[in-house]
Coordinates of C-alpha atoms in Angstrom, one line a residue:
Chain A
M1 CA -16.0 35.4 -18.3
T2 CA -18.2 32.7 -16.2
T3 CA -19.1 29.1 -16.4
R4 CA -22.5 27.9 -16.2
E5 CA -24.0 24.4 -14.6
L6 CA -25.7 22.2 -17.0
T7 CA -27.3 18.7 -16.0
L8 CA -27.1 16.3 -18.5
A9 CA -28.8 13.0 -19.1
L10 CA -26.2 10.4 -19.3
R11 CA -28.0 8.9 -22.4
E12 CA -30.1 11.2 -24.2
D13 CA -32.5 8.8 -25.6
D14 CA -33.6 7.0 -21.7
A15 CA -35.9 9.1 -19.8
G16 CA -34.6 7.0 -16.7
S17 CA -31.0 7.7 -17.3
P18 CA -28.6 9.0 -14.5
R19 CA -28.0 12.6 -15.1
F20 CA -24.7 14.5 -14.2
T21 CA -23.6 18.1 -13.9
A22 CA -21.3 20.0 -15.9
A23 CA -19.6 23.5 -16.1
L24 CA -20.0 25.3 -19.3
A25 CA -17.8 28.3 -20.7
G26 CA -18.3 29.6 -24.5
E27 CA -20.8 30.0 -26.7
R28 CA -19.6 29.2 -30.1
G29 CA -16.3 27.5 -31.5
P30 CA -14.5 24.3 -31.4
G31 CA -15.6 22.1 -28.5
I32 CA -13.3 20.8 -25.3
V33 CA -14.3 18.6 -22.9
V34 CA -12.0 19.9 -19.5
I35 CA -11.9 16.7 -16.8
H36 CA -11.1 17.6 -13.5
E37 CA -8.3 17.1 -10.9
W38 CA -8.9 14.1 -8.0
W39 CA -10.5 17.1 -6.1
G40 CA -13.6 17.4 -8.1
L41 CA -15.3 20.2 -10.2
N42 CA -14.0 23.3 -8.2
D43 CA -13.3 26.8 -8.8
E44 CA -9.9 26.0 -10.5
L45 CA -11.3 24.2 -13.2
R46 CA -14.3 26.6 -13.9
A47 CA -11.3 29.1 -14.3
Q48 CA -9.6 26.7 -16.7
C49 CA -13.0 26.5 -18.5
A50 CA -13.1 30.3 -18.7
R51 CA -9.8 30.6 -19.9
F52 CA -10.3 28.0 -23.0
A53 CA -13.8 30.0 -23.6
A54 CA -11.5 33.3 -24.1
E55 CA -9.4 31.5 -26.6
G56 CA -12.5 30.7 -28.6
F57 CA -13.3 27.1 -27.2
V58 CA -16.6 26.1 -26.0
A59 CA -15.5 24.1 -22.8
L60 CA -17.6 21.5 -20.9
A61 CA -16.2 20.1 -18.0
P62 CA -18.2 17.0 -16.4
D63 CA -18.2 16.2 -12.8
L64 CA -17.4 12.8 -12.3
Y65 CA -18.0 12.3 -8.7
D66 CA -21.5 13.9 -8.2
R67 CA -20.3 15.7 -5.4
P68 CA -18.9 19.1 -4.3
A69 CA -15.3 19.2 -4.8
T70 CA -12.9 18.7 -1.6
T71 CA -9.9 20.0 -0.2
D72 CA -8.9 16.8 1.5
P73 CA -5.9 14.9 0.0
A74 CA -7.3 12.1 1.5
E75 CA -10.8 12.3 0.3
A76 CA -9.5 13.1 -3.0
L77 CA -7.8 10.1 -3.0
A78 CA -10.3 7.8 -1.7
R79 CA -12.6 9.4 -4.5
A80 CA -10.2 9.7 -7.6
S81 CA -9.0 5.7 -7.4
A82 CA -12.7 4.7 -6.9
L83 CA -13.6 6.3 -10.1
R84 CA -14.2 3.4 -12.7
T85 CA -12.3 4.6 -15.8
E86 CA -15.6 3.2 -18.1
D87 CA -17.9 5.5 -15.8
A88 CA -15.7 8.9 -16.5
T89 CA -15.4 8.1 -20.2
E90 CA -18.9 7.4 -20.5
R91 CA -19.5 11.0 -19.1
V92 CA -16.4 12.1 -21.2
A93 CA -18.5 10.8 -24.4
R94 CA -21.8 12.6 -23.2
C95 CA -19.8 15.7 -23.0
V96 CA -18.7 15.1 -26.7
R97 CA -22.1 14.8 -28.1
E98 CA -23.4 17.8 -26.2
L99 CA -20.6 20.0 -27.4
R100 CA -21.2 18.2 -31.3
G101 CA -25.0 19.3 -30.4
R102 CA -24.4 23.0 -30.0
G103 CA -22.6 23.2 -33.1
A104 CA -18.8 22.5 -32.2
P105 CA -17.4 21.4 -35.5
K106 CA -14.6 19.1 -33.7
V107 CA -14.1 18.4 -30.2
G108 CA -11.0 17.7 -28.2
V109 CA -10.4 16.6 -24.8
T110 CA -8.0 17.8 -22.1
G111 CA -7.6 17.4 -18.3
F112 CA -5.1 17.9 -15.1
C113 CA -4.0 15.0 -12.9
L114 CA -6.8 12.8 -12.5
G115 CA -8.1 14.5 -15.7
G116 CA -5.1 13.8 -17.7
A117 CA -5.2 10.3 -16.8
M118 CA -9.1 10.4 -18.2
A119 CA -7.9 12.6 -21.0
F120 CA -5.8 9.8 -22.4
A121 CA -8.4 7.4 -21.4
A122 CA -11.0 9.2 -23.4
A123 CA -8.5 9.5 -26.3
A124 CA -8.6 5.4 -26.6
S125 CA -12.2 5.1 -26.0
V126 CA -14.2 8.1 -27.1
E127 CA -15.5 8.5 -30.3
G128 CA -15.5 11.8 -31.9
L129 CA -12.6 13.5 -30.1
S130 CA -10.2 15.4 -32.9
A131 CA -7.4 15.9 -30.1
A132 CA -6.5 15.1 -26.6
V133 CA -4.3 17.2 -24.1
P134 CA -3.6 15.5 -21.1
F135 CA -1.9 17.1 -17.9
Y136 CA 0.2 15.3 -15.7
G137 CA -1.8 12.0 -15.7
N138 CA -1.6 8.4 -17.0
A139 CA -4.8 6.4 -17.8
R140 CA -5.1 2.5 -16.5
A141 CA -2.8 0.4 -18.2
D142 CA -5.1 -1.2 -20.6
Y143 CA -5.9 2.3 -22.4
M144 CA -2.2 3.4 -22.5
V145 CA -1.9 1.4 -25.8
A146 CA -1.0 2.9 -29.0
E147 CA -3.3 1.0 -31.2
R148 CA -6.3 2.3 -29.1
M149 CA -5.6 5.8 -29.5
R150 CA -8.1 7.8 -31.9
C151 CA -6.5 11.1 -32.0
P152 CA -3.5 13.3 -32.1
I153 CA -2.4 13.7 -28.4
Q154 CA 0.0 16.4 -27.0
A155 CA 0.9 15.3 -23.5
H156 CA 2.7 17.7 -20.8
F157 CA 4.3 16.3 -17.8
A158 CA 6.5 17.5 -14.9
E159 CA 10.0 15.7 -15.0
G160 CA 10.5 13.6 -12.0
D161 CA 6.6 13.5 -11.0
P162 CA 6.4 10.9 -8.7
F163 CA 2.3 10.8 -8.9
A164 CA 2.3 11.1 -12.7
R165 CA 5.2 9.1 -13.9
A166 CA 6.6 9.6 -17.5
E167 CA 7.7 5.9 -18.4
P168 CA 4.0 4.9 -19.6
A169 CA 3.6 8.2 -21.5
V170 CA 7.0 8.1 -23.4
G171 CA 6.3 4.5 -23.9
L172 CA 3.1 5.3 -25.8
A173 CA 4.6 8.1 -27.6
R174 CA 7.2 6.0 -29.1
D175 CA 4.6 3.0 -30.1
V176 CA 2.2 6.0 -31.4
R177 CA 4.9 7.7 -33.6
A178 CA 5.9 3.8 -34.7
A179 CA 2.1 3.2 -36.1
G180 CA 2.0 6.5 -37.8
G181 CA 0.2 8.3 -35.3
R182 CA 1.0 11.9 -33.8
M183 CA 1.7 12.0 -30.1
D184 CA 3.9 15.3 -28.9
L185 CA 5.5 14.8 -25.5
F186 CA 6.7 18.3 -23.1
F187 CA 8.6 18.0 -19.9
Y188 CA 8.9 20.5 -17.6
E189 CA 11.1 21.6 -15.0
A190 CA 8.0 21.7 -12.4
K191 CA 6.2 20.0 -9.7
H192 CA 3.0 17.9 -10.4
A193 CA 0.2 20.1 -10.6
F194 CA 2.1 22.8 -12.5
M195 CA -0.9 24.1 -13.8
R196 CA -3.0 24.9 -10.9
E197 CA -2.6 28.4 -10.5
S198 CA -4.6 28.6 -7.0
D199 CA -1.8 26.5 -5.5
P200 CA 1.2 28.5 -4.8
D201 CA 3.4 25.1 -3.6
A202 CA 2.5 23.7 -7.0
Y203 CA 1.7 26.4 -9.8
H204 CA 4.7 27.2 -11.9
E205 CA 4.3 30.1 -14.0
P206 CA 6.9 29.7 -16.7
S207 CA 6.0 26.2 -17.3
A208 CA 2.4 26.8 -16.8
T209 CA 2.5 29.7 -19.7
L210 CA 4.4 27.7 -21.9
A211 CA 2.4 24.9 -21.6
W212 CA -0.6 26.8 -22.1
E213 CA 0.5 28.3 -25.4
R214 CA 1.6 25.0 -26.7
A215 CA -2.1 23.4 -26.0
I216 CA -3.9 26.1 -27.5
A217 CA -1.8 26.1 -30.4
F218 CA -1.8 22.6 -30.9
L219 CA -5.9 22.7 -30.2
H220 CA -6.7 25.2 -32.8
A221 CA -4.7 23.5 -35.3
E222 CA -6.1 20.0 -35.1
L223 CA -9.7 21.5 -33.8
G224 CA -9.9 24.8 -36.0
Chain B
M1 CA -7.7 25.7 -1.5
T2 CA -5.4 25.9 1.3
R3 CA -3.9 22.5 1.1
S4 CA -1.5 20.9 -1.6
A5 CA -1.8 17.5 -2.6
S6 CA 1.6 17.3 -3.9
A7 CA 3.2 19.0 -0.7
V8 CA 0.9 16.4 1.7
L9 CA 1.8 13.3 -0.6
A10 CA 5.2 14.2 -1.4
A11 CA 6.0 14.7 2.5
A12 CA 4.4 11.0 2.9
L13 CA 6.1 9.3 -0.1
F14 CA 9.6 10.7 0.4
A15 CA 9.9 11.7 3.9
C16 CA 13.3 11.4 5.0
A17 CA 15.7 11.4 7.9
C18 CA 16.4 15.3 7.0
E19 CA 17.3 16.0 10.8
A20 CA 20.7 14.5 10.5
G21 CA 22.1 15.8 13.7
G22 CA 21.5 13.7 17.0
D23 CA 22.3 14.1 20.7
T24 CA 25.6 12.9 20.0
D25 CA 28.1 11.9 16.9
A26 CA 27.5 8.6 17.9
A27 CA 27.4 6.7 14.6
Q28 CA 24.5 4.5 13.6
P29 CA 25.0 0.7 14.2
P30 CA 26.1 -1.0 11.0
Q31 CA 24.4 -3.9 9.2
P32 CA 24.7 -7.0 10.9
E33 CA 27.5 -9.2 9.7
R34 CA 25.3 -12.4 9.9
G35 CA 21.8 -13.8 10.8
P36 CA 18.4 -12.3 9.7
G37 CA 19.4 -8.7 7.8
G38 CA 22.7 -9.5 7.7
S39 CA 25.6 -9.1 5.3
D40 CA 26.1 -12.8 5.0
Y41 CA 24.8 -13.2 1.8
V42 CA 24.9 -16.5 -0.1
H43 CA 24.4 -15.2 -3.4
G44 CA 26.6 -12.6 -5.1
S45 CA 24.1 -10.6 -6.8
A46 CA 20.6 -10.5 -7.9
T47 CA 19.0 -10.2 -11.3
I48 CA 15.9 -7.8 -12.0
T49 CA 13.7 -8.7 -14.7
R50 CA 10.3 -6.6 -16.0
Y51 CA 7.7 -9.2 -17.2
G52 CA 5.0 -7.5 -19.6
A53 CA 4.7 -3.8 -20.1
P54 CA 3.0 -2.0 -17.4
L55 CA 1.8 1.1 -20.1
G56 CA 0.1 -1.7 -21.7
D57 CA -0.2 -4.5 -19.3
A58 CA -2.1 -4.4 -16.0
A59 CA -0.8 -7.9 -15.2
A60 CA 3.2 -7.3 -15.6
Y61 CA 5.4 -7.9 -12.8
W62 CA 9.0 -8.0 -12.3
L63 CA 11.2 -11.2 -10.8
I64 CA 14.2 -10.5 -8.6
E65 CA 16.4 -13.6 -8.4
P66 CA 19.4 -14.9 -6.6
A67 CA 22.3 -15.2 -8.9
E68 CA 25.9 -15.8 -8.4
P69 CA 25.3 -18.7 -8.0
T70 CA 21.6 -19.3 -9.3
P71 CA 20.0 -22.1 -6.9
A72 CA 18.1 -24.6 -8.6
Q73 CA 15.2 -23.7 -6.1
A74 CA 13.9 -20.8 -4.2
P75 CA 11.2 -19.9 -1.9
V76 CA 8.8 -17.1 -3.5
L77 CA 7.9 -13.9 -2.0
V78 CA 5.4 -11.7 -3.3
Y79 CA 5.9 -7.7 -2.7
M80 CA 3.1 -5.4 -3.0
H81 CA 3.8 -1.9 -3.5
G82 CA 2.4 1.2 -1.9
W83 CA 0.2 3.6 -3.7
S84 CA 1.4 5.6 -6.8
A85 CA 4.6 3.4 -6.7
F86 CA 5.5 1.7 -10.1
E87 CA 8.3 -0.3 -10.0
P88 CA 11.2 -2.0 -7.5
E89 CA 13.2 1.0 -8.2
D90 CA 10.7 3.2 -6.0
G91 CA 12.4 2.5 -2.9
Y92 CA 11.8 -1.2 -2.5
E93 CA 15.0 -2.3 -4.3
A94 CA 17.3 -2.5 -1.6
M95 CA 15.7 -4.4 0.7
L96 CA 14.4 -6.9 -2.1
V97 CA 17.7 -7.3 -3.7
H98 CA 18.8 -7.7 -0.1
L99 CA 16.3 -10.9 0.5
A100 CA 17.0 -12.1 -3.0
R101 CA 20.7 -12.7 -1.9
K102 CA 19.3 -14.5 0.9
G103 CA 18.0 -16.9 -1.3
F104 CA 14.4 -15.8 -2.3
V105 CA 12.6 -15.0 -5.4
I106 CA 10.5 -11.9 -5.4
V107 CA 7.4 -11.5 -7.6
F108 CA 6.8 -7.7 -7.6
P109 CA 3.5 -7.1 -9.4
Y110 CA 2.5 -4.0 -11.0
Q111 CA -1.0 -3.0 -9.6
G112 CA -2.5 -1.5 -12.7
G113 CA -1.7 1.8 -11.9
P114 CA -2.9 4.4 -9.1
L115 CA -6.9 4.7 -10.5
D116 CA -9.5 1.9 -10.5
R117 CA -8.9 0.6 -7.2
S118 CA -11.2 -1.9 -7.7
R119 CA -9.2 -3.8 -10.0
W120 CA -5.8 -3.8 -8.0
E121 CA -6.2 -7.0 -6.2
G122 CA -7.1 -8.8 -9.6
S123 CA -4.2 -7.3 -11.1
S124 CA -1.9 -8.4 -8.6
R125 CA -3.2 -11.9 -8.4
Q126 CA -3.3 -12.4 -12.1
A127 CA 0.4 -10.9 -12.2
V128 CA 1.3 -13.4 -9.6
Q129 CA -0.1 -16.6 -11.7
R130 CA 1.9 -15.4 -14.7
A131 CA 4.9 -14.9 -12.2
L132 CA 4.6 -18.8 -10.9
D133 CA 4.0 -20.1 -14.7
E134 CA 6.9 -18.2 -15.4
L135 CA 9.3 -19.5 -12.6
A136 CA 7.7 -23.0 -13.3
R137 CA 8.8 -23.2 -17.1
G138 CA 11.5 -20.6 -17.8
A139 CA 14.8 -20.3 -16.9
H140 CA 14.8 -19.4 -13.1
P141 CA 15.2 -21.1 -9.8
R142 CA 12.2 -23.4 -9.4
P143 CA 9.5 -22.4 -6.9
D144 CA 10.5 -24.6 -3.6
G145 CA 7.0 -24.4 -2.4
H146 CA 7.5 -22.0 0.3
L147 CA 5.3 -18.7 -0.8
A148 CA 4.8 -15.6 1.4
I149 CA 3.5 -12.2 0.7
A150 CA 4.6 -8.9 1.9
G151 CA 3.5 -5.5 1.2
H152 CA 4.2 -1.5 2.0
S153 CA 1.2 0.9 2.8
V154 CA -1.9 0.2 0.7
G155 CA 0.4 -2.7 -0.7
A156 CA 0.3 -4.1 2.7
A157 CA -3.3 -4.2 3.0
L158 CA -3.6 -5.8 -0.4
A159 CA -0.8 -8.3 1.0
L160 CA -3.5 -9.5 3.6
R161 CA -6.2 -9.6 1.4
M162 CA -4.5 -11.7 -1.3
A163 CA -3.6 -14.4 1.4
A164 CA -7.6 -15.1 1.5
P165 CA -9.3 -17.3 -1.1
G166 CA -10.0 -14.9 -4.0
E167 CA -9.8 -14.7 -7.7
P168 CA -7.7 -15.4 -9.9
A169 CA -6.9 -18.0 -7.2
I170 CA -2.9 -18.1 -6.0
P171 CA -1.5 -20.2 -3.6
T172 CA -2.3 -19.7 0.0
P173 CA 0.7 -18.1 1.6
E174 CA 2.6 -19.5 4.7
L175 CA 3.2 -16.0 5.9
V176 CA 2.0 -12.1 5.6
V177 CA 4.2 -9.2 6.4
L178 CA 2.7 -6.1 6.4
H179 CA 5.2 -3.1 6.1
D180 CA 3.3 0.1 7.8
A181 CA -0.1 -0.9 6.4
A182 CA -1.7 2.6 5.9
G183 CA -4.5 4.5 3.7
R184 CA -7.4 3.8 6.0
R185 CA -8.3 7.3 5.4
A186 CA -8.6 7.1 1.4
F187 CA -9.6 3.1 1.7
A188 CA -11.5 2.7 4.6
D189 CA -13.3 -0.4 3.7
L190 CA -10.3 -2.0 2.0
L191 CA -9.6 -4.5 4.8
S192 CA -13.1 -5.4 5.4
E193 CA -14.5 -5.8 2.1
G194 CA -16.0 -9.2 1.4
G195 CA -15.2 -10.3 5.2
A196 CA -11.6 -11.0 3.6
L197 CA -9.8 -11.0 7.1
A198 CA -11.8 -13.7 8.4
R199 CA -11.1 -15.5 5.4
V200 CA -7.4 -15.5 5.7
P201 CA -6.5 -19.5 6.7
P202 CA -5.4 -19.9 10.1
T203 CA -2.2 -21.7 8.8
V204 CA -0.9 -18.4 7.9
A205 CA 1.5 -16.8 9.7
L206 CA 1.3 -12.9 10.4
L207 CA 4.0 -10.2 11.1
V208 CA 2.5 -6.6 11.3
M209 CA 5.6 -3.9 11.5
Q210 CA 4.1 -0.8 12.1
A211 CA 6.4 2.6 11.9
Q212 CA 6.2 5.3 15.0
T213 CA 4.5 7.5 12.9
S214 CA 2.3 6.4 10.0
G215 CA 0.7 7.4 6.8
P216 CA 0.2 10.8 4.9
G217 CA 1.4 13.6 7.5
E218 CA 3.4 11.0 9.6
A219 CA 1.2 11.2 12.6
N220 CA -2.0 9.8 12.0
E221 CA -2.9 6.8 13.6
P222 CA -6.1 6.8 12.2
D223 CA -4.8 6.5 8.7
S224 CA -3.1 2.9 9.6
F225 CA -4.5 -0.2 8.8
S226 CA -2.3 -2.1 11.3
P227 CA -4.7 -2.2 14.4
E228 CA -7.5 -3.6 12.3
A229 CA -5.4 -5.8 10.6
W230 CA -4.6 -7.3 14.0
E231 CA -8.0 -7.3 15.4
G232 CA -9.4 -9.1 12.2
T233 CA -6.9 -11.6 12.5
A234 CA -7.3 -13.3 16.3
H235 CA -7.8 -16.5 14.7
L236 CA -4.4 -16.8 13.4
T237 CA -2.2 -18.6 15.9
R238 CA 1.3 -17.5 14.5
R239 CA 1.6 -13.8 14.5
N240 CA 3.4 -10.6 16.3
F241 CA 3.0 -7.2 15.7
L242 CA 6.3 -5.4 15.8
R243 CA 6.3 -1.4 16.1
S244 CA 9.5 0.5 15.8
Y245 CA 10.6 4.0 17.0
G246 CA 12.8 6.8 16.0
D247 CA 16.2 7.3 18.0
R248 CA 17.9 10.8 18.5
H249 CA 20.4 9.7 20.5
G250 CA 23.1 9.5 17.5
T251 CA 23.9 11.1 14.0
P252 CA 22.4 11.0 11.8
V253 CA 19.4 10.3 13.9
L254 CA 17.0 7.4 13.1
V255 CA 13.6 8.0 11.8
S256 CA 10.7 5.6 11.8
N257 CA 8.1 6.8 9.6
H258 CA 5.9 5.4 6.8
N259 CA 8.5 5.2 4.4
G260 CA 10.9 3.4 6.9
C261 CA 11.0 0.2 5.1
R262 CA 11.1 2.0 1.6
S263 CA 14.7 3.0 1.0
G264 CA 17.7 3.1 -0.8
T265 CA 17.0 6.5 -2.8
S266 CA 18.4 9.7 -2.9
A267 CA 15.7 11.1 -0.7
R268 CA 16.1 8.3 1.7
P269 CA 19.5 6.5 2.1
L270 CA 19.6 3.1 4.1
D271 CA 20.2 3.1 7.3
A272 CA 20.1 1.4 10.4
H273 CA 16.4 1.4 10.4
D274 CA 16.6 -0.9 7.5
H275 CA 18.8 -3.3 8.5
F276 CA 17.3 -3.6 12.3
A277 CA 13.6 -2.6 11.9
C278 CA 12.7 -4.1 8.4
W279 CA 15.3 -6.4 6.6
R280 CA 15.7 -8.2 10.1
P281 CA 12.5 -8.9 11.1
T282 CA 11.1 -9.6 7.5
E283 CA 13.8 -12.1 6.5
G284 CA 13.6 -13.7 10.0
A285 CA 9.6 -14.3 9.6
L286 CA 10.4 -15.8 6.2
R287 CA 12.8 -18.2 7.3
E288 CA 10.5 -19.0 10.2
A289 CA 7.6 -19.4 8.2
Q290 CA 9.5 -22.1 6.4
G291 CA 10.2 -24.1 9.5
A292 CA 14.0 -22.9 9.2
A293 CA 14.4 -20.4 11.5
F294 CA 17.6 -18.4 12.5
P295 CA 19.2 -20.1 15.7
G296 CA 17.7 -17.9 18.6
Y297 CA 15.8 -15.3 16.8
S298 CA 11.8 -15.6 16.5
A299 CA 10.2 -12.8 14.7
L300 CA 7.0 -14.2 15.5
C301 CA 8.1 -14.1 19.1
A302 CA 5.2 -12.2 20.7
G303 CA 5.5 -12.3 24.5
P304 CA 6.8 -10.5 27.4
G305 CA 9.8 -12.2 28.1
P306 CA 13.4 -12.5 27.5
E307 CA 13.2 -14.9 24.9
C308 CA 12.0 -12.3 22.7
D309 CA 14.8 -10.0 23.4
P310 CA 16.1 -10.5 19.7
V311 CA 13.3 -9.5 17.5
R312 CA 13.2 -6.4 20.0
D313 CA 17.0 -5.7 19.4
H314 CA 17.7 -2.4 17.3
G315 CA 21.5 -2.7 17.6
V316 CA 23.9 -0.5 19.2
W317 CA 25.1 3.3 18.7
G318 CA 28.5 3.5 18.4
D319 CA 29.1 5.1 21.8
G320 CA 27.6 1.4 23.2
V321 CA 24.2 2.9 23.9
P322 CA 21.4 0.8 22.9
V323 CA 19.3 1.8 20.0
R324 CA 15.7 2.2 21.2
R325 CA 14.4 -1.4 21.2
L326 CA 11.3 -2.4 19.1
A327 CA 8.2 -3.4 20.8
N328 CA 6.1 -6.4 20.4
A329 CA 2.5 -7.7 20.7
A330 CA 3.4 -8.1 24.5
D331 CA 4.9 -4.6 25.2
L332 CA 2.3 -3.1 23.0
G333 CA -0.5 -4.7 25.6
L334 CA -1.9 -6.6 22.6

């Protein structure tokens, strides 16, 4: 299964609205917004969209940078750190509306690294989300607040990951549960970016397989 | 994709003195017994307390305070961590506890997380404001009016920015210390934004400390902010540039790299580089900026003459061979 590119107006009712690109995979089913790593919208992320589509979801991945993906870590860091969370979640919200408009009965959000952070931020700020599955990322501090979370969360972290520290998510899960919400938290004996199949140094097949199975089961349970 | 972020950045963040064997078995010089960087502590311990919750409060901070005994007053040092760090335990605790046991109160702001860089300085300034309020009201040593700001990596660049007037306002520091300011490839305009360097008041003293290798990959001078920091602060009358070097004469070898001042972890144990190339110049400059310099030692000694030899000194290997000295501004032709 392949993806195809969409061009979306950020605000549907505004002819002068900025536009952005998103990769779409799947035709019918519950929706999932898939948010890229700090590299940008690359082939790895498109492949993840196709995998979600193969599981019965309609996957839509916004390009948060408006630029081709990079493979240079310094450039990726520059892009990721310059990105305003509010701008990213505005695009996620637009993708949620797009998926609902395409018939998705429910929509979830997932993401990896930077995308994991933005998945948390979306769970805290985007209307219409029914589930969030962040992978090894933490949103800005003011988003990682239990009272702001709008949907059940299943988060995945690598143990000892120096880039996506577990502490904020551990505290968030405690507070979400105390408030009666649901947040499942899983840890893996793997490195940061263990889901990145195209990167032999980071990819950890046993962890990636287990995390994927958990994520798909959770998303089917929450989104149908 | 051919490059791995985790591999590249892990190398940058946790580069260690992995090449243990040097040319001889000579031991590294021990920590000096007295003076800047020395073990002549005036406080038996230090307390580390977090204020605010980093997960829900971008302006959270830690206080590291001298104890046993607790002084009535103390100078304040704000320390800005590097990118992706989170808390003092991320390689800064040993140095900051050392300074606290020498009598300084350290404010360690949480910068708000590794994303949304436009908010880092504001979050940090807000955290410093809160910390100074807490120190003025709570059961702490009261600030004695002396304030310095130091930082590591991108935190060093932020430290220099915070010495310039900005919002929220914080007091002007007497001194800024840069521990291997780097991150230029990712944050090229961080120092130049808003003309920050030119706005640093001329009363501020500056100590730029640069490792032999600097930044991700450990070989890329272009990633260092140190030259830009130096060139942009020519209006400061009290400043020095110190460069440290590795030395393979003894065992374990001494490595001077981007995380040379970020030690005391399992990945990078403390060594003589910490004591002589990080703690000593930093502590010396702090005291000097307060008008209470250690006798015979000036971290801001930037000239070519022998009067600057104390700041160049890196101790002596166990067999009597001097460790490769630090270079000051004059040595570097600055």
